Coordinates of C-alpha atoms and ligand atoms in Angstrom, one line a residue:
X1 CA 0.0 0.0 0.0
X2 CA 1.1 3.5 -0.7
X3 CA 0.3 6.8 1.0
X4 CA -3.0 8.1 -0.4
X5 CA -4.4 11.5 -0.9
X6 CA -8.1 12.4 -0.8
X7 CA -9.9 15.5 -2.1
X8 CA -12.4 16.0 0.6
X9 CA -14.0 19.4 0.7
X10 CA -15.8 20.3 3.8
X11 CA -17.9 23.2 4.9
X12 CA -19.3 23.5 8.3
X13 CA -22.3 21.4 9.4
X14 CA -24.8 23.7 11.0
X15 CA -28.5 23.1 11.7
X16 CA -28.6 19.9 9.7
X17 CA -27.0 21.4 6.6
X18 CA -23.5 20.8 5.1
X19 CA -22.4 24.4 4.2
X20 CA -20.1 25.3 1.3
X21 CA -16.5 25.7 2.4
X22 CA -16.5 29.3 1.3
X23 CA -13.6 31.5 0.1
X24 CA -11.6 31.2 3.3
X25 CA -10.4 27.7 3.7
X26 CA -7.5 25.7 5.1
X27 CA -6.0 22.4 4.0
X28 CA -4.7 19.2 5.6
X29 CA -2.1 16.9 4.1
X30 CA -0.9 13.3 4.6
X31 CA 1.9 13.5 7.1
X32 CA 3.5 10.4 5.4
X33 CA 3.6 12.1 2.0
X34 CA 3.0 15.8 2.5
X35 CA 2.5 16.5 -1.2
X36 CA -0.8 14.6 -0.9
X37 CA -3.7 16.6 0.2
X38 CA -6.4 15.0 2.4
X39 CA -9.0 17.8 2.6
X40 CA -9.7 21.5 2.3
X41 CA -12.1 22.9 4.8
X42 CA -13.7 26.1 6.0
X43 CA -11.5 28.5 8.0
X44 CA -14.4 29.4 10.3
X45 CA -14.8 32.7 12.1
X46 CA -16.9 33.9 15.1
X47 CA -19.8 34.4 12.7
X48 CA -19.9 30.7 11.9
X49 CA -19.5 29.8 15.5
X50 CA -22.5 32.1 16.4
X51 CA -24.6 30.4 13.8
X52 CA -23.7 26.9 15.0
X53 CA -24.2 27.7 18.7
X54 CA -27.6 29.3 17.8
X55 CA -28.6 26.1 16.0
X56 CA -27.5 24.0 18.9
X57 CA -29.5 26.2 21.4
X58 CA -32.6 26.0 19.3
X59 CA -32.4 22.3 19.0
X60 CA -31.8 21.8 22.7
X61 CA -35.5 21.9 23.9
X62 CA -36.6 19.2 21.5
X63 CA -33.5 17.0 21.9
X64 CA -33.4 17.1 25.7
X65 CA -37.1 16.3 26.0
X66 CA -36.8 13.1 23.9
X67 CA -36.8 9.9 26.0
X68 CA -33.2 8.8 26.8
X69 CA -34.0 5.5 25.0
X70 CA -34.7 7.4 21.8
X71 CA -31.4 9.2 22.0
X72 CA -29.7 5.9 22.7
X73 CA -31.2 4.3 19.6
X74 CA -29.7 7.1 17.5
X75 CA -26.2 6.6 19.1
X76 CA -26.5 2.9 18.5
X77 CA -27.5 3.4 14.9
X78 CA -24.6 5.9 14.5
X79 CA -22.1 3.2 15.8
X80 CA -23.5 0.6 13.5
X81 CA -23.1 2.8 10.5
X82 CA -19.5 3.5 11.5
X83 CA -18.9 -0.2 12.1
X84 CA -20.0 -0.9 8.6
X85 CA -17.2 1.4 7.3
X86 CA -14.6 0.5 9.8
X87 CA -11.8 -0.3 7.3
X88 CA -12.4 2.8 5.2
X89 CA -12.5 5.1 8.3
X90 CA -9.5 3.4 9.9
X91 CA -7.6 3.9 6.7
X92 CA -8.6 7.6 6.8
X93 CA -7.2 7.9 10.3
X94 CA -3.9 6.5 9.0
X95 CA -3.7 8.7 5.9
X96 CA -4.8 11.9 7.8
X97 CA -2.6 11.7 10.9
X98 CA -0.1 8.9 10.3
X99 CA -0.6 6.2 12.9
X100 CA -0.3 2.6 11.6
X101 CA -3.5 0.9 10.2
X102 CA -4.1 -1.3 13.3
X103 CA -4.1 1.8 15.5
X104 CA -6.2 3.8 13.0
X105 CA -8.8 1.0 13.1
X106 CA -8.5 1.0 16.9
X107 CA -9.5 4.6 17.0
X108 CA -12.7 3.8 15.1
X109 CA -13.4 0.7 17.3
X110 CA -12.9 2.8 20.4
X111 CA -15.2 5.6 19.1
X112 CA -17.9 3.1 18.3
X113 CA -17.5 1.3 21.5
X114 CA -17.9 4.5 23.3
X115 CA -21.1 5.4 21.4
X116 CA -22.5 2.1 22.5
X117 CA -21.2 2.5 26.1
X118 CA -23.1 5.7 26.4
X119 CA -26.2 4.4 24.6
X120 CA -26.3 1.6 27.2
X121 CA -26.6 4.2 29.9
X122 CA -30.2 4.8 28.9
X123 CA -30.9 1.4 30.4
X124 CA -29.2 2.1 33.7
X125 CA -30.3 3.9 36.9
X126 CA -30.0 7.6 36.5
X127 CA -30.2 8.7 40.1
X128 CA -30.4 7.7 43.7
X129 CA -33.1 7.7 46.3
X130 CA -32.3 8.9 49.8
X131 CA -34.1 8.1 53.0
X132 CA -34.9 11.0 55.4
X133 CA -35.3 11.8 59.1
X134 CA -38.6 13.4 58.2
X135 CA -41.7 11.2 58.1
X136 CA -43.1 10.8 54.6
X137 CA -40.2 12.5 52.8
X138 CA -38.0 10.9 50.1
X139 CA -35.4 12.6 47.9
X140 CA -34.3 11.4 44.6
X141 CA -31.7 12.9 42.2
X142 CA -32.5 13.8 38.7
X143 CA -29.9 14.3 36.0
X144 CA -30.5 17.1 33.6
X145 CA -28.4 18.2 30.6
X146 CA -26.5 21.4 31.0
X147 CA -27.4 22.8 27.5
X148 CA -24.9 23.4 24.7
X149 CA -21.6 21.6 24.9
X150 CA -18.6 23.0 22.9
X151 CA -16.1 20.2 22.0
X152 CA -12.6 21.2 21.1
X153 CA -10.4 18.3 20.2
X154 CA -6.8 17.4 19.2
X155 CA -5.6 15.5 16.1
X156 CA -4.1 12.3 17.7
X157 CA -7.4 10.4 18.2
X158 CA -9.4 12.0 15.5
X159 CA -12.5 9.8 16.0
X160 CA -12.3 8.6 19.5
X161 CA -11.8 12.0 21.3
X162 CA -14.3 14.3 19.6
X163 CA -17.0 11.7 18.8
X164 CA -16.6 8.9 21.4
X165 CA -15.2 10.7 24.4
X166 CA -16.8 14.1 24.2
X167 CA -19.9 14.2 21.9
X168 CA -21.3 10.8 22.9
X169 CA -21.8 11.5 26.6
X170 CA -23.0 15.0 25.9
X171 CA -25.6 13.8 23.5
X172 CA -27.0 10.8 25.4
X173 CA -27.8 13.1 28.4
X174 CA -29.7 15.5 26.2
X175 CA -27.1 18.2 25.5
X176 CA -26.6 19.5 21.9
X177 CA -23.1 19.9 20.7
X178 CA -20.9 22.1 18.6
X179 CA -17.6 20.3 17.7
X180 CA -14.4 22.1 16.6
X181 CA -12.1 19.3 15.5
X182 CA -8.3 19.8 15.1
X183 CA -7.3 21.6 11.9
X184 CA -4.7 18.8 11.5
X185 CA -7.2 16.0 11.1
X186 CA -10.8 17.3 10.8
X187 CA -11.9 14.6 8.4
X188 CA -13.0 11.9 10.8
X189 CA -15.3 14.3 12.6
X190 CA -16.9 15.2 9.2
X191 CA -17.2 11.6 8.1
X192 CA -18.9 10.7 11.4
X193 CA -21.1 13.7 11.0
X194 CA -22.3 12.4 7.6
X195 CA -23.1 9.1 9.4
X196 CA -25.0 10.9 12.2
X197 CA -27.1 12.6 9.5
X198 CA -27.8 9.2 8.0
X199 CA -28.7 7.8 11.4
X200 CA -31.4 10.5 11.7
X201 CA -30.2 12.9 14.4
X202 CA -32.6 15.9 14.4
X203 CA -31.1 19.0 12.9
X204 CA -29.2 21.3 15.1
X205 CA -28.3 18.6 17.7
X206 CA -24.8 18.0 16.2
X207 CA -23.0 21.0 14.6
X208 CA -19.4 21.2 13.4
X209 CA -17.3 24.3 12.9
X210 CA -14.0 23.8 11.1
X211 CA -10.9 25.9 11.3
X212 CA -8.1 26.7 13.6
X213 CA -7.9 27.5 17.3
X214 CA -7.9 31.2 17.4
X215 CA -10.4 31.6 14.5
X216 CA -13.0 29.0 15.6
X217 CA -12.0 27.3 18.8
X218 CA -11.7 30.4 20.9
X219 CA -15.0 32.0 19.9
X220 CA -16.6 28.6 20.6
X221 CA -15.2 28.4 24.1
X222 CA -16.0 32.0 24.9
X223 CA -19.6 32.0 23.4
X224 CA -21.9 33.0 26.3
X225 CA -24.5 30.4 25.2
X226 CA -22.0 27.4 25.5
X227 CA -22.6 25.9 28.9
X228 CA -19.8 23.4 29.0
X229 CA -16.5 23.4 27.2
X230 CA -14.8 20.0 26.8
X231 CA -11.3 20.7 25.7
X232 CA -8.6 18.1 25.0
X233 CA -5.3 19.4 23.8
X234 CA -2.1 21.0 25.0
X235 CA -1.6 22.4 28.5
X236 CA -0.6 25.8 27.0
X237 CA -3.9 26.2 25.1
X238 CA -6.0 24.6 27.9
X239 CA -4.6 27.0 30.5
X240 CA -5.1 30.0 28.3
X241 CA -8.7 29.1 27.7
X242 CA -9.4 28.4 31.3
X243 CA -8.2 31.9 32.1
X244 CA -10.4 33.4 29.5
X245 CA -13.5 31.5 30.5
X246 CA -13.0 32.4 34.2
X247 CA -14.3 35.9 33.5
X248 CA -17.1 36.4 36.0
X249 CA -19.5 37.5 33.3
X250 CA -19.8 33.8 32.4
X251 CA -22.4 32.7 35.0
X252 CA -23.3 29.4 33.4
X253 CA -20.1 27.9 31.9
X254 CA -18.0 25.0 33.0
X255 CA -14.6 24.4 31.5
X256 CA -12.9 21.0 31.5
X257 CA -9.4 20.3 30.1
X258 CA -7.6 17.0 29.4
X259 CA -4.1 18.3 28.7
X260 CA -0.6 17.3 28.0
X261 CA 1.9 15.1 29.9
X262 CA 5.5 14.4 30.6
X263 CA 5.2 10.7 31.5
X264 CA 7.6 8.1 32.8
X265 CA 8.0 4.5 33.6
X266 CA 10.1 3.0 36.4
X267 CA 12.2 0.0 35.7
X268 CA 12.9 -1.8 39.0
X269 CA 15.5 -4.5 39.5
X270 CA 12.7 -6.4 41.2
X271 CA 10.7 -6.7 38.1
X272 CA 10.6 -9.1 35.2
X273 CA 13.2 -8.0 32.6
X274 CA 11.2 -9.0 29.5
X275 CA 8.2 -7.1 30.8
X276 CA 10.5 -4.1 31.5
X277 CA 11.8 -4.0 27.9
X278 CA 8.4 -4.5 26.4
X279 CA 6.7 -1.8 28.5
X280 CA 9.5 0.7 28.0
X281 CA 9.6 0.1 24.3
X282 CA 5.8 0.4 23.8
X283 CA 5.5 3.5 26.0
X284 CA 8.1 5.1 23.8
X285 CA 7.1 4.2 20.3
X286 CA 3.4 3.7 20.0
X287 CA 1.8 6.4 17.8
X288 CA 5.4 7.7 17.5
X289 CA 5.2 8.9 21.1
X290 CA 2.3 11.2 20.1
X291 CA -0.2 9.9 22.7
X292 CA -0.9 12.1 25.7
X293 CA 0.2 9.1 27.8
X294 CA 3.4 8.2 25.9
X295 CA 6.5 8.1 28.1
X296 CA 9.7 9.9 27.5
X297 CA 11.4 9.4 30.9
X298 CA 12.5 5.9 31.8
X299 CA 13.7 5.9 35.4
X300 CA 15.8 2.8 35.8
X301 CA 17.5 1.1 38.7
X302 CA 21.2 1.9 38.2
X303 CA 22.1 -1.8 38.7
X304 CA 20.2 -2.6 35.5
X305 CA 21.4 0.4 33.6
X306 CA 24.2 -0.8 31.3
X307 CA 22.4 -3.8 29.8
X308 CA 18.9 -2.2 29.9
X309 CA 20.3 0.8 28.0
X310 CA 21.9 -1.4 25.4
X311 CA 18.9 -3.6 24.9
X312 CA 16.4 -0.8 24.7
X313 CA 18.6 1.1 22.3
X314 CA 18.7 -2.0 20.1
X315 CA 14.9 -2.3 20.2
X316 CA 14.4 1.4 19.4
X317 CA 17.0 1.2 16.6
X318 CA 15.2 -1.7 15.0
X319 CA 11.7 -0.1 15.3
X320 CA 10.3 0.2 11.8
X321 CA 9.5 3.8 10.8
X322 CA 7.4 4.6 7.7
X323 CA 4.0 5.0 6.2
X324 CA 1.4 3.5 8.6
X325 CA -0.2 1.5 5.8
X326 CA 2.9 -0.6 5.3
X327 CA 3.1 -4.0 6.9
X328 CA 5.2 -4.1 10.0
X329 CA 5.6 -0.3 10.4
X330 CA 5.4 0.7 14.1
X331 CA 6.2 4.4 14.0
X332 CA 4.4 6.5 11.4
X333 CA 5.3 10.1 10.7
X334 CA 5.0 13.1 13.1
X335 CA 1.9 15.2 12.4
X336 CA 3.4 18.3 10.9
X337 CA 6.3 20.7 10.6
X338 CA 5.7 22.2 14.1
X339 CA 6.1 18.7 15.5
X340 CA 9.3 18.2 13.5
X341 CA 10.6 21.5 14.9
X342 CA 9.7 20.5 18.4
X343 CA 11.4 17.1 17.9
X344 CA 14.6 18.9 16.9
X345 CA 14.3 21.2 19.8
X346 CA 14.2 18.2 22.1
X347 CA 17.2 16.7 20.3
X348 CA 19.0 19.9 21.2
X349 CA 17.8 19.6 24.9
X350 CA 19.3 16.1 24.8
X351 CA 22.6 17.3 23.5
X352 CA 22.6 19.8 26.4
X353 CA 21.6 17.4 29.1
X354 CA 22.6 13.8 28.2
X355 CA 25.9 12.5 29.5
X356 CA 25.7 9.6 27.1
X357 CA 23.7 9.2 23.9
X358 CA 22.9 5.5 23.4
X359 CA 21.0 6.0 20.2
X360 CA 21.3 9.2 18.2
X361 CA 18.1 10.5 16.5
X362 CA 17.2 12.7 13.6
X363 CA 14.7 13.6 11.0
X364 CA 14.9 10.8 8.4
X365 CA 15.9 11.9 4.9
X366 CA 17.7 9.0 3.4
X367 CA 15.1 7.7 1.0
X368 CA 12.6 9.4 -1.3
X369 CA 9.8 8.0 0.9
X370 CA 11.4 9.5 4.0
X371 CA 12.0 12.9 2.4
X372 CA 8.3 13.0 1.4
X373 CA 7.0 12.7 5.0
X374 CA 7.6 13.8 8.6
X375 CA 9.6 10.7 9.6
X376 CA 11.9 10.7 12.6
X377 CA 13.9 8.0 14.4
X378 CA 13.7 7.3 18.1
X379 CA 16.6 8.5 20.2
X380 CA 17.8 7.5 23.6
X381 CA 20.2 9.2 26.0
X382 CA 21.2 9.2 29.7
X383 CA 20.6 12.1 32.1
X384 CA 21.7 12.1 35.7
X385 CA 19.0 13.6 37.9
X386 CA 20.5 16.6 39.7
X387 CA 18.4 17.0 42.8
X388 CA 19.4 20.6 43.3
X389 CA 18.4 21.6 39.8
X390 CA 15.9 19.1 38.5
X391 CA 13.6 18.6 41.5
X392 CA 12.1 22.0 40.8
X393 CA 10.4 22.2 37.4
X394 CA 11.2 25.9 37.2
X395 CA 15.0 25.1 37.1
X396 CA 15.0 21.5 35.8
X397 CA 16.4 20.5 32.4
X398 CA 13.8 20.9 29.8
X399 CA 14.4 17.3 28.6
X400 CA 12.9 16.2 31.9
X401 CA 9.9 18.6 32.1
X402 CA 8.7 19.6 28.6
X403 CA 6.3 17.4 26.6
X404 CA 8.2 16.2 23.4
X405 CA 5.3 14.4 21.6
X406 CA 8.0 12.6 19.7
X407 CA 10.3 9.7 20.5
X408 CA 13.1 11.5 22.4
X409 CA 13.6 9.2 25.3
X410 CA 15.7 9.8 28.4
X411 CA 17.0 7.2 30.8
X412 CA 17.4 8.4 34.3
X413 CA 19.2 6.1 36.8
X414 CA 18.1 5.9 40.4
X415 CA 20.1 4.4 43.3
X416 CA 18.0 4.7 46.4
X417 CA 14.8 2.7 46.0
X418 CA 11.4 3.2 44.4
X419 CA 10.6 6.3 46.5
X420 CA 13.4 8.2 44.8
X421 CA 12.3 6.9 41.4
X422 CA 8.8 8.2 42.0
X423 CA 10.1 11.6 43.1
X424 CA 11.9 11.8 39.8
X425 CA 8.7 11.1 38.0
X426 CA 6.9 13.7 40.0
X427 CA 9.5 16.5 39.2
X428 CA 7.4 18.1 36.5
X429 CA 4.4 20.3 36.3
X430 CA 2.5 17.6 34.5
X431 CA 0.8 14.5 36.0
X432 CA -0.8 12.5 33.4
X433 CA 0.5 8.9 33.4
X434 CA 3.1 6.7 35.0
X435 CA 4.1 3.1 35.1
X436 CA 6.3 0.7 37.1
X437 CA 7.7 -2.7 36.3
X438 CA 8.2 -4.6 39.5
X439 CA 7.1 -7.8 41.3
X440 CA 7.6 -6.3 44.7
X441 CA 4.4 -5.4 46.5
X442 CA 6.1 -2.8 48.7
X443 CA 7.3 -1.0 45.6
X444 CA 3.8 -1.2 44.2
X445 CA 2.4 0.3 47.4
X446 CA 4.8 3.3 47.2
X447 CA 4.0 3.7 43.5
X448 CA 0.3 3.5 43.9
X449 CA 0.1 6.2 46.5
X450 CA 2.8 8.6 45.2
X451 CA 3.2 8.3 41.5
X452 CA 1.5 10.9 39.3
X453 CA -1.7 10.4 37.2
X454 CA -3.1 7.3 35.6
X455 CA -1.0 4.3 36.8
X456 CA 0.1 1.1 35.3
X457 CA 1.9 -1.7 37.0
X458 CA 3.8 -4.2 34.8
X459 CA 2.4 -2.5 31.7
X460 CA 3.1 0.3 29.3
X461 CA 1.7 3.8 30.0
X462 CA -0.2 3.6 26.7
X463 CA -3.4 1.7 27.5
X464 CA -6.9 2.8 28.3
X465 CA -10.4 1.3 28.2
X466 CA -13.5 3.4 27.7
X467 CA -15.3 2.5 30.9
X468 CA -12.3 3.2 33.2
X469 CA -11.6 6.5 34.9
X470 CA -8.9 8.4 33.0
X471 CA -7.7 11.6 34.5
X472 CA -4.5 13.5 34.9
X473 CA -3.3 15.6 37.8
X474 CA -1.5 18.9 38.2
X475 CA -0.9 20.6 34.8
X476 CA -2.4 17.7 32.9
X477 CA -6.0 18.4 33.8
X478 CA -8.4 21.2 34.5
X479 CA -11.7 20.3 36.2
X480 CA -11.0 16.7 36.9
X481 CA -13.3 14.8 34.6
X482 CA -12.3 11.2 35.1
X483 CA -12.5 10.2 31.4
X484 CA -15.5 8.4 30.0
X485 CA -16.5 6.8 33.2
X486 CA -16.9 10.2 34.9
X487 CA -17.7 12.7 32.2
X488 CA -21.4 12.4 32.9
X489 CA -21.0 14.7 35.9
X490 CA -19.4 17.3 33.6
X491 CA -22.3 17.5 31.1
X492 CA -25.2 17.1 33.5
X493 CA -26.7 18.8 36.6
X494 CA -27.6 16.5 39.4
X495 CA -30.7 18.0 40.9
X496 CA -32.2 16.7 44.2
X497 CA -36.0 16.5 44.2
X498 CA -37.8 16.0 47.5
X499 CA -41.3 14.5 47.6
X500 CA -43.5 14.6 50.7
X501 CA -46.5 12.4 51.6
X502 CA -49.2 14.5 53.3
X503 CA -49.4 15.8 55.9
X504 CA -46.0 17.2 55.3
X505 CA -44.4 17.7 58.8
X506 CA -42.0 20.4 57.5
X507 CA -45.1 22.6 56.7
X508 CA -46.2 22.6 60.4
X509 CA -47.5 26.0 61.5
X510 CA -49.0 27.3 64.8
X511 CA -52.5 26.0 65.6
X512 CA -54.1 29.4 65.0
X513 CA -52.4 29.7 61.6
X514 CA -53.3 26.2 60.7
X515 CA -57.0 26.8 61.6
X516 CA -57.0 30.0 59.5
X517 CA -55.5 28.3 56.5
X518 CA -58.0 25.4 56.9
X519 CA -60.9 27.8 56.7
X520 CA -59.4 29.6 53.6
X521 CA -59.1 26.2 51.9
X522 CA -62.7 25.3 52.9
X523 CA -64.0 28.5 51.4
X524 CA -62.3 27.8 48.1
X525 CA -63.2 24.2 47.7
Ligands
NAD601 P1 -3.5 21.9 20.7 O1 -3.7 22.4 22.1 O2 -2.6 22.6 19.8 O3 -5.0 21.9 20.0 C1 -6.1 21.2 20.5 C2 -7.4 21.9 19.9 O4 -7.4 23.2 20.5 C3 -7.4 22.0 18.4 O5 -8.7 21.8 17.9 C4 -7.0 23.5 18.2 O6 -7.4 24.0 17.0 C5 -7.6 24.1 19.4 N1 -7.0 25.4 19.8 C6 -5.7 25.8 19.6 N2 -5.6 27.1 20.1 C7 -6.8 27.5 20.5 C8 -7.3 28.6 21.1 N3 -6.6 29.7 21.3 N4 -8.6 28.6 21.5 C9 -9.4 27.6 21.3 N5 -9.0 26.4 20.8 C10 -7.7 26.4 20.4 O7 -3.2 20.3 20.8 P2 -2.9 19.3 19.6 O8 -1.6 19.5 19.1 O9 -4.1 19.2 18.7 O10 -2.9 17.9 20.5 C11 -1.8 17.5 21.2 C12 -1.9 17.8 22.6 O11 -3.1 17.3 23.2 C13 -0.7 17.2 23.5 O12 -0.3 18.1 24.4 C14 -1.4 16.0 24.1 O13 -0.8 15.6 25.3 C15 -2.8 16.5 24.3 N6 -3.8 15.4 24.5 C16 -4.3 15.2 25.7 C17 -5.1 14.1 25.9 C18 -5.7 13.8 27.3 O14 -6.6 13.0 27.4 N7 -5.1 14.4 28.4 C19 -5.5 13.3 24.8 C20 -5.0 13.6 23.6 C21 -4.1 14.7 23.4

């Protein structure tokens, strides 16, 4: 198979209508062969966002008053239509953002599973009933949608994040949505939108505005009629948006951010060596280290260091890099020129901070295929952790604290037990994911209670299931939505409703007042 171009042309999808792209448009290209276009699409402005939010607001009353089961039927139909096109959609993931075909198909599987996971919530309890100290009173909780949800998503899981993770829970609970997908891979959102249209979603319930962050994302987040913003992307943009939406004039807006990471894995001498190599390798290379949970710090017991460094360097050197549609390729291209620049910046940080380079890296330009795309090799170096400088993220080496989003991997030896290793992992403003390879329960205990973010024991950092909590800490998260399992609380109000059998003891009044009221009622009956 060869890298493929497409000539998709997309306008916004507003109020059930696919608009023309208009004169101002942007383009996306295949990162494995950047001369191949994937799509051209509208470069939306505040005016388009206003229209889309207006449509979502108008559709809200009808959508939120449908029975949950009717909304679930539509989500299920949507998933079934996407299942029927899984190979084609999975391929489009690969062509548009570069990950290997199996991962591309995985993105579609995950999105569809998530649509079904949320559809199934229509058949589950939606509240609780509480007892009371007051005779004849019971209180139950009612979930109500919050209104219009603005979804702003990244490019690395172009189906799973905007559709499965953010739109699906919003929709099942009766919210309407406006999605602003990433300008680097907007295609999957648009292809899913076509399927939503086919499934029969009422107009205005799902709207899409295309374009970049400042032009379309920011006006969406700041629109006064958007009640919830679900943002997934970099910490820099997330923090900026959080600051903007904290303006007190927004009385009914919640902001949630799933942000970046600087993740690590601890390799203990008390762990299984094969597991250690597999977990470190997978955490480093899957999606070319462009997952929010990918690891770039490998904190290794110094006793293991010489042979572990040699073996991991061998595995990384033999990792096949290329077009994701080619059999056996593990690392596809980086997404774009900015990502290549960032990779090179991190190579320079490595030169500054590494005492040994086990595997040099670089942008690959040897073959015609390589020159046509954004291909890089994995690189591995050794940095000694300097407690005076590196414990404080403000003074630490940047190779230990900044997200690389590319396979620039640093080995950091530790001498003094797992607590020291965990402190090394914690020495960053991020807190998204961490892992340890060990068979020692005491080390597991320390890791469980002190390591940052989503935790993996004897596994790679790069694994998630849709029904599990998934939430970062510190600079990796704003608002604390624990992934799919907990997003419901972000997109709904939980309202307590109290019901009294009569006579209601909390309405007791003095005898004379009671008599007076009784007479009033008698007169009116
Ligand atoms: P990004 O922050 O550049 O962009 C994310 C989205 O925000 C895009 O749709 C973009 O157009 C939009 N945007 C950019 N500037 C904006 C602005 N001023 N106002 C409103 N919207 C704006 O991130 P990216 O490069 O698309 O994705 C990679 C980042 O996402 C990495 O940092 C990665 O760790 C993170 N990520 C986090 C998770 C998670 O669950 N924590 C998952 C995937 C990716």
